[in-house]
PDB file of C-alpha atoms in Angstrom:
ATOM      1  CA  MET A 845     114.722 100.432  70.998  1.00  0.00           C
ATOM      2  CA  ASN A 846     111.045 101.782  71.012  1.00  0.00           C
ATOM      3  CA  GLY A 847     109.597 100.023  74.238  1.00  0.00           C
ATOM      4  CA  VAL A 848     106.440  98.353  74.558  1.00  0.00           C
ATOM      5  CA  GLY A 849     104.525 101.039  76.522  1.00  0.00           C
ATOM      6  CA  PRO A 850     105.653 103.598  79.067  1.00  0.00           C
ATOM      7  CA  ALA A 851     104.466 101.636  82.122  1.00  0.00           C
ATOM      8  CA  TYR A 852     107.470 100.856  84.222  1.00  0.00           C
ATOM      9  CA  GLY A 853     107.399  97.562  85.747  1.00  0.00           C
ATOM     10  CA  SER A 854     104.492  96.179  83.523  1.00  0.00           C
ATOM     11  CA  GLU A 855     105.048  96.965  80.065  1.00  0.00           C
ATOM     12  CA  TRP A 856     108.496  97.572  78.970  1.00  0.00           C
ATOM     13  CA  GLN A 857     110.314  95.950  81.884  1.00  0.00           C
ATOM     14  CA  VAL A 858     108.612  92.585  82.531  1.00  0.00           C
ATOM     15  CA  ASP A 859     109.244  89.876  84.931  1.00  0.00           C
ATOM     16  CA  THR A 860     110.072  86.695  83.003  1.00  0.00           C
ATOM     17  CA  LYS A 861     107.461  84.647  85.405  1.00  0.00           C
ATOM     18  CA  ASN A 862     110.360  82.149  85.509  1.00  0.00           C
ATOM     19  CA  HIS A 863     111.587  82.081  82.161  1.00  0.00           C
ATOM     20  CA  THR A 864     107.789  81.624  80.731  1.00  0.00           C
ATOM     21  CA  TYR A 865     107.914  85.226  78.854  1.00  0.00           C
ATOM     22  CA  PRO A 866     104.289  86.680  78.928  1.00  0.00           C
ATOM     23  CA  LEU A 867     104.331  89.126  76.665  1.00  0.00           C
ATOM     24  CA  PRO A 868     102.941  92.641  77.803  1.00  0.00           C
ATOM     25  CA  PRO A 869     100.394  94.453  75.923  1.00  0.00           C
ATOM     26  CA  LEU A 870     101.689  96.013  72.724  1.00  0.00           C
ATOM     27  CA  ASP A 871     100.914  99.566  72.938  1.00  0.00           C
ATOM     28  CA  HIS A 872     103.688 101.228  71.374  1.00  0.00           C
ATOM     29  CA  GLY A 873     106.884  99.497  70.136  1.00  0.00           C
ATOM     30  CA  VAL A 874     108.371  96.006  70.220  1.00  0.00           C
ATOM     31  CA  GLY A 875     110.974  96.670  72.984  1.00  0.00           C
ATOM     32  CA  VAL A 876     110.881  94.397  76.151  1.00  0.00           C
ATOM     33  CA  TYR A 877     113.344  94.525  78.921  1.00  0.00           C
ATOM     34  CA  TRP A 878     112.877  91.157  80.629  1.00  0.00           C
ATOM     35  CA  SER A 879     113.701  91.785  84.376  1.00  0.00           C
ATOM     36  CA  ASP A 880     114.540  88.934  86.684  1.00  0.00           C
ATOM     37  CA  SER A 881     117.538  87.988  88.797  1.00  0.00           C
ATOM     38  CA  GLY A 882     119.154  85.475  86.695  1.00  0.00           C
ATOM     39  CA  PRO A 883     121.794  85.684  83.602  1.00  0.00           C
ATOM     40  CA  LEU A 884     120.424  87.403  80.302  1.00  0.00           C
ATOM     41  CA  ASP A 885     118.753  84.584  78.478  1.00  0.00           C
ATOM     42  CA  PRO A 886     119.234  84.768  74.637  1.00  0.00           C
ATOM     43  CA  ASP A 887     116.021  82.659  74.058  1.00  0.00           C
ATOM     44  CA  ALA A 888     113.863  84.967  75.489  1.00  0.00           C
ATOM     45  CA  HIS A 889     110.551  85.704  73.657  1.00  0.00           C
ATOM     46  CA  GLY A 890     109.701  88.862  71.812  1.00  0.00           C
ATOM     47  CA  TYR A 891     107.157  89.980  69.306  1.00  0.00           C
ATOM     48  CA  LYS A 892     107.264  88.513  65.832  1.00  0.00           C
ATOM     49  CA  SER A 893     107.944  91.162  63.218  1.00  0.00           C
ATOM     50  CA  THR A 894     104.336  90.550  61.668  1.00  0.00           C
ATOM     51  CA  VAL A 895     102.999  92.628  64.493  1.00  0.00           C
ATOM     52  CA  VAL A 896     104.227  95.797  62.904  1.00  0.00           C
ATOM     53  CA  ARG A 897     101.597  96.972  60.615  1.00  0.00           C
ATOM     54  CA  ASP A 898     103.379  99.675  58.838  1.00  0.00           C
ATOM     55  CA  ASN A 899     107.306  98.747  58.653  1.00  0.00           C
ATOM     56  CA  SER A 900     108.394 101.998  56.887  1.00  0.00           C
ATOM     57  CA  GLY A 901     106.527 104.268  59.256  1.00  0.00           C
ATOM     58  CA  THR A 902     107.298 102.639  62.576  1.00  0.00           C
ATOM     59  CA  ILE A 903     110.224 103.258  64.810  1.00  0.00           C
ATOM     60  CA  LEU A 904     112.429 100.453  65.848  1.00  0.00           C
ATOM     61  CA  LEU A 905     115.517 102.564  67.131  1.00  0.00           C
ATOM     62  CA  VAL A 906     115.811 105.838  68.583  1.00  0.00           C
ATOM     63  CA  GLU A 907     118.807 108.392  69.084  1.00  0.00           C
ATOM     64  CA  GLN A 908     118.886 108.538  72.937  1.00  0.00           C
ATOM     65  CA  PRO A 909     121.711 110.783  74.550  1.00  0.00           C
ATOM     66  CA  ASN A 910     122.513 109.014  77.924  1.00  0.00           C
ATOM     67  CA  TYR A 911     125.765 108.566  79.861  1.00  0.00           C
ATOM     68  CA  GLN A 912     124.981 104.930  80.353  1.00  0.00           C
ATOM     69  CA  ASN A 913     124.742 104.012  76.442  1.00  0.00           C
ATOM     70  CA  PHE A 914     127.883 102.174  75.846  1.00  0.00           C
ATOM     71  CA  CYS A 915     128.657  98.672  74.444  1.00  0.00           C
ATOM     72  CA  GLY A 916     127.450  95.787  76.941  1.00  0.00           C
ATOM     73  CA  GLN A 917     125.463  98.144  79.139  1.00  0.00           C
ATOM     74  CA  VAL A 918     121.745  96.970  79.020  1.00  0.00           C
ATOM     75  CA  TRP A 919     120.084 100.176  80.786  1.00  0.00           C
ATOM     76  CA  PRO A 920     118.952 102.016  79.430  1.00  0.00           C
ATOM     77  CA  SER A 921     118.109  99.833  76.361  1.00  0.00           C
ATOM     78  CA  MET A 922     114.485 101.295  75.833  1.00  0.00           C
ATOM     79  CA  SER A 923     113.051 104.346  75.159  1.00  0.00           C
ATOM     80  CA  VAL A 924     109.209 104.959  75.720  1.00  0.00           C
ATOM     81  CA  GLY A 925     109.201 108.445  74.163  1.00  0.00           C
ATOM     82  CA  PRO A 926     110.560 111.877  73.014  1.00  0.00           C
ATOM     83  CA  VAL A 927     109.899 113.754  76.220  1.00  0.00           C
ATOM     84  CA  ALA A 928     109.758 112.654  79.960  1.00  0.00           C
ATOM     85  CA  GLY A 929     106.313 113.311  80.999  1.00  0.00           C
ATOM     86  CA  GLY A 930     106.455 111.030  84.433  1.00  0.00           C
ATOM     87  CA  GLY A 931     105.665 107.645  85.180  1.00  0.00           C
ATOM     88  CA  ALA A 932     109.202 106.156  84.149  1.00  0.00           C
ATOM     89  CA  PRO A 933     112.953 107.417  84.973  1.00  0.00           C
ATOM     90  CA  ALA A 934     114.125 110.401  82.515  1.00  0.00           C
ATOM     91  CA  ASP A 935     116.932 108.005  81.397  1.00  0.00           C
ATOM     92  CA  LEU A 936     114.189 106.328  79.125  1.00  0.00           C
ATOM     93  CA  TYR A 937     113.180 109.278  76.964  1.00  0.00           C
ATOM     94  CA  GLN A 938     114.866 111.171  74.376  1.00  0.00           C
ATOM     95  CA  THR A 939     115.098 114.228  76.435  1.00  0.00           C
ATOM     96  CA  ASP A 940     114.144 115.047  80.209  1.00  0.00           C
ATOM     97  CA  PRO A 941     112.315 118.492  80.501  1.00  0.00           C
ATOM     98  CA  ALA A 942     114.474 119.183  83.301  1.00  0.00           C
ATOM     99  CA  SER A 943     117.807 118.863  81.567  1.00  0.00           C
ATOM    100  CA  PRO A 944     118.629 122.617  80.817  1.00  0.00           C
ATOM    101  CA  GLY A 945     119.859 122.799  84.140  1.00  0.00           C
ATOM    102  CA  MET A 946     120.026 119.169  84.885  1.00  0.00           C
ATOM    103  CA  SER A 947     119.491 117.414  88.131  1.00  0.00           C
ATOM    104  CA  ALA A 948     122.496 115.599  89.779  1.00  0.00           C
ATOM    105  CA  ALA A 949     120.127 112.212  89.237  1.00  0.00           C
ATOM    106  CA  SER A 950     119.637 112.616  85.772  1.00  0.00           C
ATOM    107  CA  HIS A 951     121.516 110.792  83.205  1.00  0.00           C
ATOM    108  CA  ASN A 952     119.621 112.278  80.244  1.00  0.00           C
ATOM    109  CA  PHE A 953     121.541 114.529  77.815  1.00  0.00           C
ATOM    110  CA  GLY A 954     119.003 114.400  75.223  1.00  0.00           C
ATOM    111  CA  TYR A 955     117.983 118.142  75.711  1.00  0.00           C
ATOM    112  CA  SER A 956     121.653 119.326  75.004  1.00  0.00           C
ATOM    113  CA  ALA A 957     122.212 116.858  71.919  1.00  0.00           C
ATOM    114  CA  TYR A 958     118.832 117.776  70.302  1.00  0.00           C
ATOM    115  CA  GLY A 959     120.062 121.126  70.378  1.00  0.00           C
ATOM    116  CA  LEU A 960     123.561 120.634  68.952  1.00  0.00           C
ATOM    117  CA  HIS A 961     121.601 118.456  66.148  1.00  0.00           C
ATOM    118  CA  SER A 962     119.481 121.310  64.913  1.00  0.00           C
ATOM    119  CA  LYS A 963     116.473 120.000  66.795  1.00  0.00           C
ATOM    120  CA  ARG A 964     116.635 116.901  65.418  1.00  0.00           C
ATOM    121  CA  PHE A 965     117.317 113.055  66.267  1.00  0.00           C
ATOM    122  CA  ASP A 966     118.110 109.998  64.168  1.00  0.00           C
ATOM    123  CA  TYR A 967     115.313 107.430  63.805  1.00  0.00           C
ATOM    124  CA  LEU A 968     115.808 103.834  62.394  1.00  0.00           C
ATOM    125  CA  PHE A 969     112.656 102.380  61.123  1.00  0.00           C
ATOM    126  CA  HIS A 970     111.259  98.721  60.653  1.00  0.00           C
ATOM    127  CA  ASP A 971     111.837  98.396  56.998  1.00  0.00           C
ATOM    128  CA  GLY A 972     115.749  99.427  57.576  1.00  0.00           C
ATOM    129  CA  HIS A 973     115.844 102.938  56.403  1.00  0.00           C
ATOM    130  CA  ALA A 974     116.621 105.995  58.759  1.00  0.00           C
ATOM    131  CA  GLU A 975     115.576 109.325  58.981  1.00  0.00           C
ATOM    132  CA  THR A 976     116.786 112.567  60.869  1.00  0.00           C
ATOM    133  CA  LEU A 977     113.570 114.295  62.276  1.00  0.00           C
ATOM    134  CA  LYS A 978     112.089 116.465  64.664  1.00  0.00           C
ATOM    135  CA  MET A 979     110.512 115.071  67.856  1.00  0.00           C
ATOM    136  CA  GLU A 980     107.116 116.751  66.901  1.00  0.00           C
ATOM    137  CA  GLN A 981     107.458 114.960  63.355  1.00  0.00           C
ATOM    138  CA  THR A 982     107.160 111.293  65.085  1.00  0.00           C
ATOM    139  CA  VAL A 983     104.298 111.717  67.298  1.00  0.00           C
ATOM    140  CA  GLY A 984     101.319 111.792  64.798  1.00  0.00           C
ATOM    141  CA  LYS A 985      98.261 112.877  67.013  1.00  0.00           C
ATOM    142  CA  GLY A 986      99.918 112.204  70.249  1.00  0.00           C
ATOM    143  CA  THR A 987     102.113 114.685  72.199  1.00  0.00           C
ATOM    144  CA  LEU A 988     105.832 114.833  72.774  1.00  0.00           C
ATOM    145  CA  THR A 989     104.903 113.138  76.414  1.00  0.00           C
ATOM    146  CA  ALA A 990     102.776 110.756  75.193  1.00  0.00           C
ATOM    147  CA  PRO A 991     103.628 109.857  71.605  1.00  0.00           C
ATOM    148  CA  LEU A 992     101.471 108.138  68.794  1.00  0.00           C
ATOM    149  CA  GLY A 993     102.288 108.282  65.291  1.00  0.00           C
ATOM    150  CA  MET A 994     105.526 106.626  64.304  1.00  0.00           C
ATOM    151  CA  TRP A 995     105.887 105.414  68.168  1.00  0.00           C
ATOM    152  CA  THR A 996     103.042 103.036  67.941  1.00  0.00           C
ATOM    153  CA  ILE A 997     102.321  99.647  66.330  1.00  0.00           C
ATOM    154  CA  ALA A 998      98.792  98.951  67.784  1.00  0.00           C
ATOM    155  CA  GLN A 999      97.534 102.297  67.722  1.00  0.00           C
ATOM    156  CA  GLY A1000      96.741 104.616  64.954  1.00  0.00           C
ATOM    157  CA  ASP A1001      97.964 108.215  64.535  1.00  0.00           C
TER     158      ASP A1001
END
């Protein structure tokens, strides 16, 4: 899911504050990963769908190849952009710039998958339609490491 923002530990991975669920500032998508030591709470708060200003132009879910993506696994459940630029684990991006040689610590297979998919990924939008796009087509006036455009709800292109 398109994560709230790229700041690890304060924007997309957020402490539940004893299950009061204070929502972080909305600078990207609606995805919040509530982090605490308790079991997953099905009543955790999230953003209302009305925060999305352009349902057909805002990414909800992205294709993100990672060996940890399987049913029941909550990590990684967020995507914070197309290309890892630092600040969060590479697993949270569609591609890791270190991927061609792939470090032993990297679980991100996006670089390889992007090449196999004719340099495109699949994107699901808030209105329910899906598109296959080049990463560069999704970032608006942002960059691959600091996306705007389709990745953002609160910001413009």
